[in-house]
Amino acid sequence: MSNTITKNLKTDEMILNMGPQHPSTHGVLRVELKLDGEKIIEAEPHIGYLHRCFEKHCEALTYPQIIPYVDRLDYLASMNNEFGFVLAVEKLLKIEIPERVEYIRVITGELQRIASHLVALGTFGLDVGAFTPFLFTFRDREKILNLFEITCGARLLYNYHWVGGVSHDLHPDFLRLTKEFIDYFRPKVEELNGLLSYNKIFIERTANIGVIPVDVAINYGVSGPSLRGSGIKWDIRKNDPYSIYNKFDFDIPVGQGLAGTLGDCWDRYFVRVLEIEQSLRILEQAIAQIPEGDVTSAIPKRVKPNEGISYARVENPKGELGFFIVSKGGVQPMRVKVRAPSFVNLSVFPEIAPGHMVSDVVAILGSLDIVLGEIDR
Amino acid sequence: MKSFEEILELLKSNFSGENDISSSKEGTEDIINVSPSLIKEVSKFLASTEGLEFDSLILLSGVDDENGEKVKQEDESIDITGGTLSVYYHIESVKLVHKLILKVSVERENPVTTSVSSVWGCANWHEREAFDMIGIIFNEHPDLKRILMPYDWEGGYPLRKDYRNPEFYNGMKVPY
């Protein structure tokens, strides 16, 4: 009888390996899940599949030679990575940067932030089953990559920010095209909201899932949109301003728990949507204010800082990216340590995953917006 | 928000003992040196004392100081004996917006210190990385194992200055 069958049925705990080759892990990440039925009891990410000894390489390269490698950390936000690295070296060298260079860095950095957020939003939708928004966001990201292409010839890995300047000046058409892009792109955010943000199915999949409480977020060093999704107004551009960010007027969007609980996947997602608008605001101000000038005048012939340590951090699309450099006075650093935002953000995953279903793992990983290139380094 | 000198004084008055707490300057950065046996207590104190409230660990980095005696080997590689390995802790208070750098130095031959993962959660993975790359052992760590290198890697600690690639890993030739 069926009655006796169900009576003696036992559910055992089982181990499920997710990845390393799994499209929703955004790279080669293996998550070991201990399951009771569909429910997660324990989760442990295993990383290192993309480890390519970045930090060891740095010790055998001169400072300018490291910049192309830095591009490959978070390959969706190469401009921002370069920005952080050159700031750390410039801090060691104590050199002044021409104003035009600062503006170019901010403009390229904010464009890159939008591009990175578009990938994050699109692939997040893809992870939870929405295919169309992915195509829409990639269509718009393409336009940003075109802008970068006329700036420095490369679409993804630029080697554009150099210590003391940028490799060459902006293309004469760049500012006009960027303005056109802003006018074109602004209405598209609304389109994305209608397609994905307020989509009932999407909200069902993401609201109340993967809640990171405020104290856990701070204790685990979570940063960027993932931290702001938990309702904390913390942005390096405002709280510890670098470059010329204190000249611009912009807001820090934070999660408010509009769809469910404060700090859930939807909040983290929506913070990114709101941040795109703030980046557009910064871009408009920067384009209006950018002065003329020489962009290569401050580039030192030989980068040889004095002995000492420096830590510089920037607000990357994923969170706080920091470079810790120990110099012994040579042309090569003695030690470069990267504070990769994705690495730290992923470390909170074992804390928040238990209690959720297997399908929610995909939503949580997507909302943390990790890039394995900088986790494994 | 407290200045570096105030924090240093506060620590010195709470943790008495010869050479336990001292300050130094590396480049332009002020650093508080803490002895390995005290780092957990100091961290707890910094995180929980009112007015300090360092609630977040930004970065924990292991560094090979390369200050021991170097002996050049036949194949051009070097061996280092003596000297120290160091751990830098960049901490900050999200609430009060101030930052601080702590430094712990341990002997190269006996690189043992105490974990701070019970104070700051993200120290867990950072300490695993420092162990994996530099070979610093953190006592009281909940699960100290390799993180970026394979779990069964026996070739040593890659970011040490005297690291040499092993010839074989699981029967596969390593240098190519």
Coordinates of C-alpha atoms in Angstrom, one line a residue, chain B residues 17-167:
Chain B
G17 CA 53.9 44.8 28.6
E18 CA 57.3 45.3 27.1
N19 CA 57.3 45.7 23.3
D20 CA 53.7 44.4 23.0
I21 CA 52.4 47.5 21.4
S22 CA 54.5 50.0 19.5
S23 CA 54.2 52.3 16.5
S24 CA 56.2 52.8 13.4
K25 CA 56.1 54.6 10.1
E26 CA 56.5 52.9 6.7
G27 CA 56.6 55.5 4.0
T28 CA 53.8 57.8 4.9
E29 CA 51.6 55.3 6.8
D30 CA 51.4 55.1 10.6
I31 CA 51.3 51.5 11.8
I32 CA 50.6 49.9 15.2
N33 CA 52.8 46.9 15.8
V34 CA 51.2 44.2 17.9
S35 CA 52.8 41.0 19.2
P36 CA 51.3 37.8 17.8
S37 CA 50.0 36.6 21.2
L38 CA 48.0 39.7 21.7
I39 CA 46.4 40.3 18.3
K40 CA 43.1 38.7 19.1
E41 CA 42.6 40.6 22.3
V42 CA 43.6 43.8 20.7
S43 CA 41.2 43.2 17.8
K44 CA 38.4 42.5 20.2
F45 CA 39.2 45.6 22.1
L46 CA 39.3 47.8 19.0
A47 CA 36.0 46.3 17.7
S48 CA 34.0 46.6 20.9
T49 CA 35.3 49.7 22.7
E50 CA 33.0 52.7 22.5
G51 CA 34.5 55.5 20.5
L52 CA 36.7 53.1 18.5
E53 CA 34.2 50.6 17.1
F54 CA 36.3 49.2 14.3
D55 CA 33.5 47.0 12.9
S56 CA 35.0 46.1 9.6
L57 CA 38.2 44.5 8.4
I58 CA 39.0 45.9 5.0
L59 CA 42.0 43.7 4.1
L60 CA 44.3 41.2 5.7
S61 CA 47.5 40.7 3.8
G62 CA 50.4 38.4 4.5
V63 CA 53.8 39.7 3.4
D64 CA 57.2 38.0 3.2
D65 CA 59.5 40.7 4.5
E66 CA 62.6 39.2 2.9
N67 CA 64.8 40.3 5.7
G68 CA 66.6 37.1 6.6
E69 CA 69.9 35.7 5.5
K70 CA 70.0 34.9 1.8
V71 CA 72.0 32.1 0.4
K72 CA 72.2 31.7 -3.4
Q73 CA 71.8 28.2 -4.7
E74 CA 73.5 26.6 -7.7
D75 CA 70.4 27.0 -9.9
E76 CA 70.2 30.8 -9.2
S77 CA 67.4 30.5 -6.7
I78 CA 67.7 31.7 -3.2
D79 CA 67.2 30.2 0.2
I80 CA 66.2 32.5 3.1
T81 CA 66.8 31.7 6.8
G82 CA 65.7 33.8 9.7
G83 CA 63.8 37.1 9.4
T84 CA 60.1 37.6 9.6
L85 CA 56.8 37.2 7.8
S86 CA 54.2 39.9 8.5
V87 CA 50.5 40.3 8.5
Y88 CA 49.0 43.7 7.8
Y89 CA 45.4 44.4 9.0
H90 CA 43.6 47.3 7.4
I91 CA 40.6 48.0 9.6
E92 CA 38.0 50.7 9.6
S93 CA 34.9 51.8 11.3
V94 CA 31.9 52.2 9.0
K95 CA 30.1 53.9 11.8
L96 CA 32.7 56.5 12.9
V97 CA 34.7 56.6 9.6
H98 CA 38.2 56.2 10.8
K99 CA 40.9 53.8 9.7
L100 CA 43.9 52.0 11.2
I101 CA 46.7 49.7 10.2
L102 CA 47.9 46.9 12.5
K103 CA 50.9 44.8 11.8
V104 CA 51.9 41.5 13.3
S105 CA 55.4 40.0 12.6
V106 CA 56.2 36.4 13.2
E107 CA 59.4 34.4 12.8
R108 CA 59.9 32.8 9.5
E109 CA 60.8 29.5 11.1
N110 CA 57.8 29.5 13.5
P111 CA 55.1 31.5 11.7
V112 CA 52.3 31.2 14.2
T113 CA 49.8 33.9 15.2
T114 CA 46.2 33.9 16.3
S115 CA 43.1 34.2 14.1
V116 CA 40.8 37.2 14.3
S117 CA 38.0 35.5 12.4
S118 CA 35.9 35.4 15.6
V119 CA 36.0 39.2 15.6
W120 CA 35.6 40.0 11.9
G121 CA 34.0 37.3 9.7
C122 CA 35.8 38.1 6.5
A123 CA 39.1 37.4 8.2
N124 CA 38.2 33.7 7.7
W125 CA 39.0 33.7 3.9
H126 CA 41.7 36.3 4.1
E127 CA 43.6 34.2 6.7
R128 CA 43.2 31.1 4.6
E129 CA 44.8 33.0 1.7
A130 CA 47.7 34.2 3.9
F131 CA 48.2 30.6 5.0
D132 CA 47.9 29.3 1.4
M133 CA 50.3 31.9 -0.1
I134 CA 52.8 32.8 2.6
G135 CA 52.4 29.9 5.1
I136 CA 51.4 31.8 8.2
I137 CA 49.5 29.6 10.6
F138 CA 46.5 31.2 12.4
N139 CA 45.7 29.4 15.6
E140 CA 42.0 29.1 16.5
H141 CA 41.0 29.5 12.9
P142 CA 37.8 27.4 12.3
D143 CA 39.0 25.8 9.1
L144 CA 42.5 26.6 8.1
K145 CA 43.1 25.0 4.7
R146 CA 44.3 26.1 1.3
I147 CA 42.0 28.4 -0.7
L148 CA 43.5 29.3 -4.1
M149 CA 45.9 26.5 -4.6
P150 CA 44.7 22.9 -4.9
Y151 CA 43.9 21.3 -1.5
D152 CA 46.6 18.6 -2.0
W153 CA 49.3 21.0 -3.0
E154 CA 52.5 20.1 -1.3
G155 CA 54.9 22.3 -3.2
G156 CA 55.1 25.0 -0.5
Y157 CA 53.9 28.5 -0.2
P158 CA 54.0 30.3 -3.6
L159 CA 54.4 33.9 -2.4
R160 CA 57.4 33.3 -0.3
K161 CA 60.5 34.9 -1.8
D162 CA 62.5 31.6 -1.7
Y163 CA 59.7 29.6 -3.3
R164 CA 60.7 27.0 -5.9
N165 CA 58.3 25.2 -8.2
P166 CA 58.1 21.5 -7.3
E167 CA 59.1 19.2 -10.2

